[in-house]
Amino acid sequence: MKGKSRHLLRATVLAAALLGGTAAAATHPWMNPAQSPDARAAALESQLTQGEKLQLVHSLFGEPSPDKGLPKPAGALGSAGYVPGIPRLGVPALQESDAGLGVANPLEVRPGDGATSLPAGLAVAASWDPAIAYAGGAMIGGEAHAKGFNVLLAGGIDLEREPRNGRNFEYAGEDPLLAGTMVGAAIRGIQSRHVLSTIKHYALNDQETARTTVDVRIGEQAARESDLLAFELAIEHGHPGAVMCSYNKVNGDWACENDVLLNRVLKGDWKYPGFVMSDWGAVHSAAKAANAGLDQESAGDAFDAQVYFDAPLKAALASGEVKQARLDDMVHRILRSMFAAGLFDHPAAKAPIDVAASMAVARRAEEAGAVLLRNQHDLLPLARPASIAVIGAHADKGVLAGGGSSLVLPRGGNAVPGLKPTSWPGPVVYDPSAPLAAIRALAGKARVDFASGDDVAAAAALAAKAQVAVVFARQWAAESVDAADLALPDRQDALVEAVAKANPHTVVVLETNSPVAMPWLDRVDAVLAAWYPGSAGGEAIADLLFGKVDPSGRLPITWPRDRAQLPRPVLEGAGAPAGAPPPASVDYGIEGADVGYRWFQRQGLQPLFPFGYGLSYTRFEQGAAKVALHDGLPQVSVAVRNVGKRAGADVVQVYAQVPGSTVRRLAGFAKVALEPGESRTVQVALEPRLLSDFDVAKQRWVLHGGDYALYVGRSATDLAAPVHVRLPARD
Ligand code: BGC
């Protein structure tokens, strides 16, 4: 028997067993896994009552909601969302948990029950390695399944237009190709564990300031070539079961009742077969939202003005304002995604978790995604110094996590409890993976001392006595708030300055949401951007500092010198005093599709560190690029050699300049691991949409043809002379 048929037979037997025998399977034809998800959904729909259909199109808040006087719904595990099942037909309940870094365990519901957190989404993106993203997705999907959750509210992919956005740590950077590839791989990983994943927040939810009211203004071509392209690519790679529409308005219409975004682009042009789920509190109507393409209202009982997809939708159906066919389509989309992700055939249930295996995945992701920004005099990797002063950021206790709905409660609890804010968008949580202990473990006989950094003079005195000083700097960020500027908080710049003055061999490790200003940069020898490092972050940081692994992360964002370089030097409303009116709109037409490095090119600006940049402990040489056409599209091959003395990984980045444009776009990339002296030729296929423009009049991508300049190198600005290739025009 072939592998696939054996698998199908097993699944059929399993499904029959779950329904209480083969007789039940015969009466429940949708339980036959040999059928397509669409056929199974169609068979099941025909059995549903109107009441059951309405039950499927809105979830309940899965936690108690004291201000609304709502208890935890019966049957809910206690998480962000819950849709009761339909036992008579074998339809499982949807148990929905946040988020993309791990299984969030709301503190108030399940104290003591932790999960494994990946490092920040930016760290995973900085690995430039889809296998890292996939492994991370499979790990968190596996933990979700073993905790009884079958939906992960994951797949954060809003582009980084705004380094001050409090949720950048949940996302995958500024470039549509990199973000789309990495987030798509993470979603595939999650769904490989029979957990349905969302992709979110659709769309252009690129700042938290006034997120529930702001109207994002952007032209269609610019949107299609930037934020929407990231979604388009990730959906193609990952096939998420649901798309979560966002809080904000886009060009005047709420994202969750936006006919252009939902019906025309997502379901029309991209032929997306899954369902659109609203963000929590993002629904403003019944008929308009349903007709614009929203399929399921999330937790409206706790977050919306009313549960629109219950009685109001029923009334709209009765009046004919919403057609029955639309409700049936909503139900079909939900069920077909449940079948496609395996929710019927592989029900989520409590099971033991291999914590050590999960932690190894989280550690590997941080090792692959931390970015070495500076390394003067080859201070790193640390060469057995006699003494090390470790300073700041609670490095004796753990590593910082970002706040909000994505927060993963660590096993063993918060390493630094009590820091403010202690309630939403707090608590501030540190994962109990202490860099100090991990450094001591690798430091051999070296004396390793710690200073909290609260007393700057004491920290400087400790640094003065040590051979090397490692200062940890932190910037907590969270959902629902943006930073007003790029500065490190709490006078940490003064701490770094003082330590650097006391010790010429100073390393700074940044645990930040995104880029921060580094006024002291020239006075320190080394800087490692560790992002939010995740459950095994302390160990990963030590591995990198001591060279147990080579830093191979490359920036998924441009690191600006200061906010004057940004398209919006002032983020209107961020950090504004309470009561200040929120900005009504934000203009993303300023940079349009030229987000991040493309904006810097267009304006002729030199960033502090460019997109794609990152140092290694070894050195690579990239040979001359060769271009061959396959089906009229270029494939670039480049020989890469590790000419240093350590194993490491290089990222070959190919940027394309299309005829008539002055900016270069990342069109393909490949990461290659090489032993010292080893050489390999990597092939990089270029994504045709990055060689094309979106033609709004024709409503499709058009590759105009002509002379394309292809630049190969290691960052958006470190590029060899271009190779020119003539491409034929194509639609
Ligand atoms: C966030 C979503 C999250 C949801 C459920 C919202 O506030 O924007 O990302 O999935 O809450 O917790």
Coordinates of C-alpha atoms and ligand atoms in Angstrom, one line a residue, residues 61 80-81 97-99 153-154 167 170-171 198 200-201 205 208 211 244 247 279-280 303 405-406 424 479, ligand 1:
F61 CA -14.3 35.5 24.2
A80 CA -8.7 34.5 23.2
G81 CA -11.6 32.9 21.4
S97 CA -5.0 30.9 21.3
D98 CA -2.6 33.7 20.7
A99 CA -0.1 34.0 19.0
L153 CA -3.7 33.5 16.2
A154 CA -0.3 33.7 14.5
R167 CA 4.3 45.4 17.8
E170 CA 5.6 40.2 16.4
Y171 CA 6.2 40.9 12.8
T198 CA -4.3 32.9 11.0
K200 CA -2.7 39.0 10.6
H201 CA -3.5 41.9 10.7
N205 CA -2.0 48.0 10.7
E208 CA -0.5 51.0 17.3
R211 CA -5.1 51.7 15.9
M244 CA -7.5 38.2 10.5
Y247 CA -8.7 47.4 13.6
D279 CA -9.6 41.2 15.2
W280 CA -11.0 41.5 18.7
F303 CA -15.2 43.5 22.4
S405 CA -1.8 39.5 23.5
S406 CA 1.2 37.6 22.1
W424 CA -2.5 45.8 30.2
E479 CA 0.7 45.9 21.7
Ligands
BGC1 C1 -4.8 41.6 18.8 C2 -4.7 40.3 18.0 C3 -5.0 39.1 18.9 C4 -6.4 39.3 19.5 C5 -6.8 38.2 20.4 C6 -6.1 41.7 19.5 O1 -6.1 42.8 20.4 O2 -4.7 42.7 17.9 O3 -3.4 40.2 17.5 O4 -4.9 37.9 18.2 O5 -6.4 40.5 20.3 O6 -6.1 38.2 21.6

